[in-house]
C-alpha positions as protocol buffer text, in pm:
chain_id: "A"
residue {
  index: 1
  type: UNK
  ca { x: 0 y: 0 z: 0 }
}
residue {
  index: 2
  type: UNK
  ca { x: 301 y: 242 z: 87 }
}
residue {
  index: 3
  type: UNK
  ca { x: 464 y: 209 z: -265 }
}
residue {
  index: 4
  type: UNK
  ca { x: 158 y: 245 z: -483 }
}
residue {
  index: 5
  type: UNK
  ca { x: 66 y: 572 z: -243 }
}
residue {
  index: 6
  type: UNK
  ca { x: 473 y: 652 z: -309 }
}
residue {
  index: 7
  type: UNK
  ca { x: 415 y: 568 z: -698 }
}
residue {
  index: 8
  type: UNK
  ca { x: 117 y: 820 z: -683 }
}
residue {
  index: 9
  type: UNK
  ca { x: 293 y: 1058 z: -473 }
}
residue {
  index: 10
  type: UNK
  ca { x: 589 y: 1094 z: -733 }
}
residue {
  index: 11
  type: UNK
  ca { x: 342 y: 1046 z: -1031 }
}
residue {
  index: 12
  type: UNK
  ca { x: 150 y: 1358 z: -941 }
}
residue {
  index: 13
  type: UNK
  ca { x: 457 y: 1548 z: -864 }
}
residue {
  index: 14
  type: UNK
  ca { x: 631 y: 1518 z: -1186 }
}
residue {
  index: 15
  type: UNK
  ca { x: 294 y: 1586 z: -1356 }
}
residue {
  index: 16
  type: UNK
  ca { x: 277 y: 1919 z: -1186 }
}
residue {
  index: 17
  type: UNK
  ca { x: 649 y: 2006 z: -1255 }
}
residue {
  index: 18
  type: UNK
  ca { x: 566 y: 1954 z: -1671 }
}
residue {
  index: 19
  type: UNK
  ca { x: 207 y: 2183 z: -1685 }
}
residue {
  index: 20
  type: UNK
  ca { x: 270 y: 2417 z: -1933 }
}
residue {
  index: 21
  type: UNK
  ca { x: 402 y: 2792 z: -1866 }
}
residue {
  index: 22
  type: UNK
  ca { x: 115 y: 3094 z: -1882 }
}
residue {
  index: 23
  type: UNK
  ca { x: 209 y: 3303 z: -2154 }
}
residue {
  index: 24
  type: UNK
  ca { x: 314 y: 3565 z: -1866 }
}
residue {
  index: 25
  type: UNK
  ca { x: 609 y: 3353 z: -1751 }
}
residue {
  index: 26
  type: UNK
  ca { x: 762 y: 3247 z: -2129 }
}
residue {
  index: 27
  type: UNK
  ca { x: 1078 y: 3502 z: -2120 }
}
residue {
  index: 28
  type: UNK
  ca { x: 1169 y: 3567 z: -2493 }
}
residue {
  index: 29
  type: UNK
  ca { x: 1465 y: 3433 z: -2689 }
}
residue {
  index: 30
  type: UNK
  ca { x: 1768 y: 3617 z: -2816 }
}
residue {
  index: 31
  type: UNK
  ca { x: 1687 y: 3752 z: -3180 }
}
residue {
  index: 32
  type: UNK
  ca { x: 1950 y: 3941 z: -3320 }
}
residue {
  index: 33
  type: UNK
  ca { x: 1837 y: 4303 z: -3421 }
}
residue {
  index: 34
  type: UNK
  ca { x: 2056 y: 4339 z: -3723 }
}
residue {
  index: 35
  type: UNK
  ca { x: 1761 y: 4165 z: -3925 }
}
residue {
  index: 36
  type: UNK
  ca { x: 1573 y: 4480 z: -3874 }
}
residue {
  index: 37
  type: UNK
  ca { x: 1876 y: 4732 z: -3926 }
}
residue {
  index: 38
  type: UNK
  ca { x: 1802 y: 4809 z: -4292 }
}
residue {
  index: 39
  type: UNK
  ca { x: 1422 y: 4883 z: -4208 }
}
residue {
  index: 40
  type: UNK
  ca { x: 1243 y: 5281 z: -4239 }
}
residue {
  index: 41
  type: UNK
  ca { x: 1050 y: 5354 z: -3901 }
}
residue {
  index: 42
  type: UNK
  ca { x: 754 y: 5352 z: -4081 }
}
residue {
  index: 43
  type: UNK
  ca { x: 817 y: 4935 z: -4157 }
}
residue {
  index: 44
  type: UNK
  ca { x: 968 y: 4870 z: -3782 }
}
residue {
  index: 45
  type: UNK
  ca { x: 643 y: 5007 z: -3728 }
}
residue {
  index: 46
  type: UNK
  ca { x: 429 y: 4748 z: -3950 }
}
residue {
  index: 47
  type: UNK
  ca { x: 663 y: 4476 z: -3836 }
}
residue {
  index: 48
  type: UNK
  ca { x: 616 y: 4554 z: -3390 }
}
residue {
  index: 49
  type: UNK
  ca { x: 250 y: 4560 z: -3491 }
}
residue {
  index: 50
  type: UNK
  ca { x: 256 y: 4242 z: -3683 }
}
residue {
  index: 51
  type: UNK
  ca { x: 452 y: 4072 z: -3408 }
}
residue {
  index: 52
  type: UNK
  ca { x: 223 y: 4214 z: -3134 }
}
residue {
  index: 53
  type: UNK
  ca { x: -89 y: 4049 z: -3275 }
}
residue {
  index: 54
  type: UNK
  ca { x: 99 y: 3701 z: -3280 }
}
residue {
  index: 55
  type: UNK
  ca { x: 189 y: 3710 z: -2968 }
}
residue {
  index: 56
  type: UNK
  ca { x: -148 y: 3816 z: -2852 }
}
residue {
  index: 57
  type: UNK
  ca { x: -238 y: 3501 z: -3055 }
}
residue {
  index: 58
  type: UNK
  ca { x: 9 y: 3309 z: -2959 }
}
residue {
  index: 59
  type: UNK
  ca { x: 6 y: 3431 z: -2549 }
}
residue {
  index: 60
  type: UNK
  ca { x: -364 y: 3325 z: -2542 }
}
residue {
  index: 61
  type: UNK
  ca { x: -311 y: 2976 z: -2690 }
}
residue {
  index: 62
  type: UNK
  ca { x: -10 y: 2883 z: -2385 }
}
residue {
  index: 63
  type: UNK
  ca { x: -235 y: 3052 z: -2138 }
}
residue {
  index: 64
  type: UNK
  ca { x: -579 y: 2805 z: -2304 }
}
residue {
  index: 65
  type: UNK
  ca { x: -270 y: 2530 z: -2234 }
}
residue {
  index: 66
  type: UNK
  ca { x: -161 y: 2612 z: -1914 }
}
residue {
  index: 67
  type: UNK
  ca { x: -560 y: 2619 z: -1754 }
}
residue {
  index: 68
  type: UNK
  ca { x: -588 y: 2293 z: -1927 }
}
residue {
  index: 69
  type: UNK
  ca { x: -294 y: 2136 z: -1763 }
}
residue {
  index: 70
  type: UNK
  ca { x: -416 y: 2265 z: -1422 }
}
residue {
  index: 71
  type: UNK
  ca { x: -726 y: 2103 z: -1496 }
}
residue {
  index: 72
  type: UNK
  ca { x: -598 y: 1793 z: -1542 }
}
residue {
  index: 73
  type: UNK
  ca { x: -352 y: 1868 z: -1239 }
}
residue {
  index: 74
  type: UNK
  ca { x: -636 y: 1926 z: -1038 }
}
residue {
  index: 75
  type: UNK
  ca { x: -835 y: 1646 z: -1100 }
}
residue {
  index: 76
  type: UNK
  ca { x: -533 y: 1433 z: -1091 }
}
residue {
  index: 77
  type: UNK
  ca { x: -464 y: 1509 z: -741 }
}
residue {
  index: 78
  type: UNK
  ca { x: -813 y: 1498 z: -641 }
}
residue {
  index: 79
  type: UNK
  ca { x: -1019 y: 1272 z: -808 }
}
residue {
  index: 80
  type: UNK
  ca { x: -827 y: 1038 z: -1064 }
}
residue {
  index: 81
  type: UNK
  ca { x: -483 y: 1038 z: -1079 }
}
residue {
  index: 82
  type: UNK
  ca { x: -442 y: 909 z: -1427 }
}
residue {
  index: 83
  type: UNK
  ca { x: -564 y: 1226 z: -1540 }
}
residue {
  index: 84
  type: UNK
  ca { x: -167 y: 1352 z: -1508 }
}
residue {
  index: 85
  type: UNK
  ca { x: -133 y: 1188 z: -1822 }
}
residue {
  index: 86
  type: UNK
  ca { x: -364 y: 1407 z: -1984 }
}
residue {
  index: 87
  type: UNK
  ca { x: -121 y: 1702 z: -1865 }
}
residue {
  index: 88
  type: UNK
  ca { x: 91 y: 1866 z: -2232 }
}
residue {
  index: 89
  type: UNK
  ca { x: 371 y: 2132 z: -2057 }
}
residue {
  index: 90
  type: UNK
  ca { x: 520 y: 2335 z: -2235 }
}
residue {
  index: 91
  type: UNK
  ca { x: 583 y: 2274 z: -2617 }
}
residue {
  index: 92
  type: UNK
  ca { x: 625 y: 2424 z: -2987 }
}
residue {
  index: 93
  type: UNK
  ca { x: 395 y: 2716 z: -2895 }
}
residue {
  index: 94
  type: UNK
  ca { x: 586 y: 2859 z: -2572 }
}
residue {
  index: 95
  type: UNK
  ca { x: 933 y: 2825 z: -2837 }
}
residue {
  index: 96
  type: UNK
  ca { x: 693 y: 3039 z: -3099 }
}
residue {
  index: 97
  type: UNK
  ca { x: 594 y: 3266 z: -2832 }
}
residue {
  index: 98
  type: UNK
  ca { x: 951 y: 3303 z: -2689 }
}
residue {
  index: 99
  type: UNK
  ca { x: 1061 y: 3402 z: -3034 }
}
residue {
  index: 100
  type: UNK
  ca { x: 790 y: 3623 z: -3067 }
}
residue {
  index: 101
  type: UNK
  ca { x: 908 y: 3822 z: -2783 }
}
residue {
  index: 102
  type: UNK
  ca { x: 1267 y: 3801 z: -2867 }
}
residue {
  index: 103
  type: UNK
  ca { x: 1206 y: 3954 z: -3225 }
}
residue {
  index: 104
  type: UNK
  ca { x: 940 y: 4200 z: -3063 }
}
residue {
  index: 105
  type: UNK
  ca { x: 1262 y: 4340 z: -2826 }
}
residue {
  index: 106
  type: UNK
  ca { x: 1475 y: 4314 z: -3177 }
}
residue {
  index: 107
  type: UNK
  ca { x: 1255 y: 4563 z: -3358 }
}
residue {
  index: 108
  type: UNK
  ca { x: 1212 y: 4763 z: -3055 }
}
residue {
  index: 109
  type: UNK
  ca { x: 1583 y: 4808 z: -2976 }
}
residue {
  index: 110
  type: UNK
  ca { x: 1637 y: 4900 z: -3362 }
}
residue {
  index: 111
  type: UNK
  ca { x: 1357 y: 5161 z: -3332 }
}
residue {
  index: 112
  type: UNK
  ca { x: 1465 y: 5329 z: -3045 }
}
residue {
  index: 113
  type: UNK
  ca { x: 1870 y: 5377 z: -3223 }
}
residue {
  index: 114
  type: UNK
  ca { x: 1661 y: 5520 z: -3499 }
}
residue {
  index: 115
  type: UNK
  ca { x: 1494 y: 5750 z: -3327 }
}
residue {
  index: 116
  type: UNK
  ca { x: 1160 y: 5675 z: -3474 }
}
residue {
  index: 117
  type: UNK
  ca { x: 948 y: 5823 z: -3228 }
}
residue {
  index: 118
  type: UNK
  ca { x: 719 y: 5577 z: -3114 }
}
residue {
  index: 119
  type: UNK
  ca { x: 611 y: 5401 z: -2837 }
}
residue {
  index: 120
  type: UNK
  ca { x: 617 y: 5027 z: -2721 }
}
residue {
  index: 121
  type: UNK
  ca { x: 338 y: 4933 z: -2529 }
}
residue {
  index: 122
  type: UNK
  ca { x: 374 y: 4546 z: -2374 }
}
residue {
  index: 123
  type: UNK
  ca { x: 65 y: 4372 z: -2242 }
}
residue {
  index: 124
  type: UNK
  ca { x: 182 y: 4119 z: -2002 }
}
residue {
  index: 125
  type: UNK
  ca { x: 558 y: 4069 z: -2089 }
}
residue {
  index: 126
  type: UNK
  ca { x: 546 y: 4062 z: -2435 }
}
């Protein structure tokens, strides 16, 4: 009885250590800004608006995953425990987002040597 309670015990806790990431705590990934050097304020522009969307796209697919997984955490560690199976983590979209917020910090970092005149506005950390 001890070691299946044990086997439960250490099932549920590596369940809860691979939920996946809210779209808040996915830090973004180096992306060097010389891709954007050659680019007019007026396309820097386009391109931080462009990027902003996706990651609002992007942020509110992780954050759909993350609720999911503490769902399934939840119900794992209350009701059935083979729900933990049913819990994802963190996968291609949290590397998408990450990159999204790396190239959003590019573009931003190019604007700002440029002088362009225009302000970044992040919703969450993106």
């Amino acid at each position: 009885m001890k070691l299946i309670r044990s086997m439960i015990v250490a099932g549920l806790a590596l369940a809860l250590a691979g939920c996946a990431s809210s779209a808040n705590q996915i830090r973004a990934a180096y992306v060097s800004p010389v891709q954007y050097q050659n680019y007019t304020c007026p396309q820097l522009g386009e391109e931080a608006s462009r990027i902003s969307s996706r990651v609002a796209v992007m942020s509110g697919v992780q954050d759909q995953k993350a609720t999911s997984d503490a769902v399934a955490t939840g119900v794992a560690l209350v009701v059935f425990w083979p729900a933990a199976f049913f819990i994802k983590g963190d996968g291609a979209d949290a590397a998408e987002l990450g990159r999204l917020k790396g190239q959003f910090e590019a573009v931003e970092k190019i604007a700002l040597q440029k002088n362009c005149g225009f302000e970044f506005r992040r919703q969450g950390s993106a």
